[in-house]
Amino acid sequence: MRGKSGDMYLLAGFSGLMITLYLAFNWAPSVDINAFQSPEAQRIFYWHVPAAWAAFIAFTVLFIGSALWFFKRSPLGWKLHIAGSEAGLACGLMAVWSGCVWGAAEWGTPWDWEDFRLNTFGLLTLLALFLVLGRKSQPDGVESRDTFSTFGLYGFVLVPITYIATRIWVIRHPGPVIAGDENSSISGDMALVLIIGALSFTVLIIGHIMTSIEITKFEQRIDRLQKELDGE
Amino acid sequence: MEDKTYLSIAYLGMILGLAIWTWTTISRSRKLELRIIAMEESLNIKQAEADSIAAANDKPAE
């Protein structure tokens, strides 16, 4: 009964992440020791940037799912909403955690409340936390789905704001390292490791979304079977 | 703290987070699957009926 394609994606994603980790520690060149306070800690970004990338994919899935549910009453939309919020929470927390540790090493403080981009990304992660915890505490129904979908729809506004903030409101957080201006480019070897990391996180998150959709199907099926057992 | 300590803390935290997230998801899926099998056996549901229940799953409670 259990679909194995989700497991295959998870396995492939994990393998890719382990390869990324190996390359980040043993192959990727070091940064200029004069350009950073903590040059070694810079290697955090080989997972930090892909985790943030995966979080944006998850928030996009959350937005699409919320819109499909809210406007079309699509059952698949609701499953995507659940999968997107769970994946967004996990990847968002990973990006925030690694960013805080790097900030502590490089800036001497884990968080800068004046940096626009940090705060909008933090808000996105908190939104995912609210959706995951809120859904667990509420009975499933049309009204609760509508409420959570509305938050999923409006919360997505923070995604383009966060993206734009990396380009025009660079305060403390570094600007984009790929597709940025000429001052923000990185070496070819570093970019390669980063791309392998981003691809691995993408595959992993696809596996998680597929498994999460399957879990939602199982939960709904159990509800129906329970009603049959209760003789309703 | 040294540079490498920060590096280790960041990656250990992310690896732990990934492991917990993935383990929780897979074990939840397996547990639910086993529960469905047990419930279908107790209801004596045949495969064709099980499929029709699965198709009806997509409707939310009103």
XYZ file of C-alpha atoms in Angstrom:
294
model
C 0.000 0.000 0.000
C 2.786 2.414 0.939
C 4.221 4.446 -1.940
C 7.982 4.043 -2.125
C 8.730 6.963 -4.440
C 8.773 9.401 -1.484
C 11.331 7.195 0.295
C 13.520 7.130 -2.810
C 13.547 10.931 -2.978
C 14.361 11.136 0.735
C 17.264 8.700 0.328
C 18.593 10.520 -2.747
C 18.280 13.878 -0.960
C 20.139 12.626 2.109
C 22.921 11.128 -0.035
C 23.302 14.445 -1.847
C 23.469 16.329 1.460
C 26.185 14.020 2.765
C 28.177 14.576 -0.455
C 27.677 18.343 -0.040
C 28.920 18.123 3.545
C 32.018 16.147 2.497
C 32.823 18.603 -0.306
C 32.177 21.616 1.958
C 34.713 20.397 4.521
C 37.307 18.760 2.275
C 37.157 20.286 -1.198
C 35.632 23.769 -1.222
C 38.289 26.505 -0.996
C 38.645 28.649 2.113
C 37.553 32.257 2.030
C 39.992 35.168 2.362
C 40.935 35.208 6.058
C 41.055 39.014 5.999
C 37.508 39.341 4.669
C 35.802 37.494 7.547
C 36.014 37.505 11.329
C 35.438 33.731 11.336
C 36.583 32.344 7.981
C 36.051 28.671 8.893
C 32.477 29.295 10.084
C 31.701 30.555 6.574
C 31.418 26.868 5.534
C 28.048 26.877 7.335
C 26.567 28.483 4.227
C 26.828 25.257 2.151
C 23.747 24.012 4.012
C 22.365 27.339 5.243
C 21.662 28.785 1.780
C 20.147 25.517 0.383
C 17.971 25.199 3.530
C 16.654 28.733 2.945
C 16.112 27.877 -0.746
C 14.149 24.741 0.234
C 12.110 26.809 2.708
C 11.106 29.171 -0.128
C 10.034 26.161 -2.249
C 7.980 24.904 0.709
C 6.330 28.313 1.210
C 5.486 28.379 -2.501
C 3.865 24.936 -2.155
C 2.004 26.258 0.906
C 0.740 29.257 -1.086
C -0.385 27.133 -4.067
C -2.079 24.626 -1.738
C -3.806 27.387 0.249
C -5.070 29.049 -2.961
C -6.304 25.738 -4.401
C -8.188 24.965 -1.202
C -9.574 28.460 -0.617
C -10.739 29.204 -4.162
C -11.371 25.717 -5.621
C -12.003 23.574 -2.523
C -9.404 21.210 -3.955
C -8.571 18.258 -1.645
C -5.097 18.114 -3.208
C -4.734 21.805 -2.325
C -5.311 21.041 1.350
C -2.740 18.239 1.259
C -0.229 20.630 -0.332
C -1.032 23.223 2.357
C -0.172 20.714 5.105
C 2.952 19.424 3.330
C 4.172 22.957 2.547
C 3.721 24.242 6.103
C 5.545 21.246 7.650
C 8.433 21.419 5.156
C 8.591 25.225 5.494
C 8.836 24.941 9.269
C 11.630 22.333 9.165
C 13.730 24.077 6.492
C 13.031 27.526 7.948
C 14.230 26.409 11.394
C 17.390 24.916 9.861
C 18.152 28.172 8.026
C 17.429 30.278 11.139
C 19.499 28.003 13.416
C 22.556 27.920 11.121
C 22.212 31.651 10.456
C 22.146 32.416 14.190
C 25.267 30.313 14.808
C 27.079 32.007 11.907
C 25.927 35.429 13.130
C 27.282 34.662 16.601
C 30.645 33.704 15.069
C 30.898 36.489 12.485
C 28.982 39.433 13.958
C 29.237 38.588 17.639
C 25.431 38.445 17.901
C 23.067 35.707 16.697
C 20.328 38.096 15.514
C 20.085 41.663 14.258
C 16.615 43.088 14.865
C 17.316 45.955 12.468
C 18.033 43.683 9.489
C 14.872 43.556 7.389
C 15.632 40.269 5.697
C 16.346 38.360 8.910
C 13.088 39.512 10.417
C 10.875 38.729 7.397
C 12.398 35.242 7.125
C 11.937 34.745 10.875
C 8.272 35.788 10.504
C 7.787 33.262 7.671
C 9.153 30.486 9.882
C 6.890 31.594 12.744
C 3.926 31.532 10.350
C 4.748 27.914 9.445
C 5.008 27.098 13.173
C 1.576 28.666 13.781
C 0.033 26.667 10.903
C 1.532 23.340 12.028
C 0.652 23.766 15.725
C -2.703 25.421 15.026
C -3.862 22.611 12.756
C -2.976 19.994 15.357
C -5.035 21.770 18.016
C -8.165 22.318 15.872
C -10.695 19.749 14.609
C -10.536 19.334 10.838
C -13.371 21.111 9.046
C -14.163 23.594 6.296
C -13.960 26.612 8.642
C -10.583 25.682 10.127
C -9.199 24.890 6.657
C -10.390 28.272 5.387
C -8.766 30.090 8.305
C -5.396 28.367 7.908
C -5.499 28.772 4.110
C -6.023 32.520 4.518
C -2.895 32.731 6.661
C -1.031 30.657 4.048
C -2.145 33.051 1.300
C -1.308 36.302 3.093
C 1.896 34.960 4.618
C 3.323 34.351 1.154
C 3.581 38.124 0.719
C 6.698 37.854 2.920
C 8.495 35.680 0.313
C 8.982 38.364 -2.388
C 9.646 40.955 0.343
C 12.431 38.748 1.748
C 13.824 38.196 -1.755
C 13.814 41.901 -2.567
C 15.325 42.707 0.829
C 18.425 40.662 -0.103
C 19.050 43.100 -2.943
C 17.951 46.543 -1.858
C 18.002 46.517 1.958
C 21.309 44.780 2.654
C 22.062 45.902 6.212
C 24.013 43.147 7.901
C 23.054 39.923 6.152
C 25.244 39.350 3.057
C 23.625 39.895 -0.343
C 22.808 37.082 -2.786
C 25.837 34.935 -3.696
C 24.403 33.682 -7.000
C 22.721 35.945 -9.545
C 23.714 38.970 -7.497
C 25.872 41.932 -8.520
C 29.587 41.725 -9.447
C 30.638 42.249 -5.796
C 28.718 39.270 -4.489
C 29.951 36.510 -6.779
C 31.702 33.419 -5.371
C 34.353 31.131 -6.862
C 33.342 28.358 -9.258
C 34.206 25.564 -6.803
C 32.164 27.178 -4.034
C 29.234 27.707 -6.405
C 29.388 24.047 -7.479
C 29.157 22.775 -3.874
C 26.349 25.240 -3.216
C 24.417 24.049 -6.277
C 24.835 20.382 -5.254
C 23.505 21.362 -1.816
C 20.530 23.227 -3.298
C 19.659 20.294 -5.593
C 19.939 17.839 -2.683
C 17.669 19.947 -0.467
C 15.197 20.256 -3.354
C 15.080 16.462 -3.837
C 14.779 15.937 -0.069
C 11.913 18.369 0.248
C 10.087 16.726 -2.684
C 10.389 13.406 -0.802
C 9.053 15.012 2.386
C 6.143 16.648 0.575
C 5.206 13.344 -1.091
C 5.357 11.498 2.251
C 3.374 14.237 3.995
C 0.634 14.060 1.338
C 0.528 10.288 1.873
C 0.204 10.749 5.659
C -2.729 13.148 5.184
C -4.434 10.552 2.959
C -3.870 7.872 5.617
C -5.280 10.089 8.401
C -8.410 10.854 6.388
C -8.833 7.183 5.550
C -8.557 6.247 9.230
C -11.271 8.788 10.069
C -13.612 7.149 7.533
C -12.812 3.644 8.751
C -13.318 4.727 12.375
C -16.779 6.040 11.470
C -17.583 2.702 9.864
C -16.348 0.864 12.957
C -18.485 3.114 15.157
C -21.463 2.282 12.942
C -22.090 5.850 11.733
C 34.619 29.910 20.956
C 36.716 28.855 18.001
C 35.584 28.996 14.384
C 35.360 25.231 14.073
C 33.233 24.961 17.223
C 30.625 27.254 15.641
C 30.825 25.230 12.431
C 30.283 21.964 14.328
C 27.381 23.363 16.387
C 25.631 24.636 13.237
C 25.952 21.368 11.295
C 25.172 19.107 14.287
C 21.994 21.102 14.925
C 20.917 20.880 11.279
C 21.744 17.160 10.999
C 19.835 16.466 14.230
C 16.866 18.523 12.993
C 16.822 16.750 9.625
C 17.108 13.325 11.261
C 14.262 13.995 13.730
C 12.018 15.469 11.012
C 12.598 12.590 8.581
C 12.362 9.871 11.245
C 9.111 11.341 12.615
C 7.580 11.571 9.128
C 8.501 8.030 8.057
C 7.540 6.374 11.360
C 4.199 8.267 11.385
C 3.487 7.042 7.860
C 4.334 3.427 8.787
C 2.218 3.505 11.975
C -0.809 4.880 10.109
C -0.409 2.269 7.380
C -0.389 -0.550 9.942
C -3.430 0.963 11.680
C -5.344 1.084 8.387
C -4.526 -2.571 7.687
C -5.726 -3.557 11.191
C -8.959 -1.530 10.846
C -9.687 -2.925 7.383
C -9.137 -6.446 8.678
C -11.507 -5.891 11.593
C -14.127 -4.477 9.204
C -13.405 -7.324 6.783
C -13.058 -4.826 3.944
C -12.024 -6.154 0.555
C -9.581 -4.242 -1.674
C -12.284 -2.767 -3.947
C -14.189 -1.392 -0.946
C -10.964 -0.036 0.549
C -10.320 1.859 -2.671
C -13.767 3.421 -2.580
C -13.152 4.550 1.028
C -9.834 6.028 -0.088
C -11.626 7.953 -2.840
C -14.136 9.328 -0.319
C -11.316 10.532 1.949
C -10.830 13.749 0.088
C -14.037 15.319 1.374
C -13.538 17.275 4.610
C -15.898 17.111 7.576
C -18.554 19.822 7.278
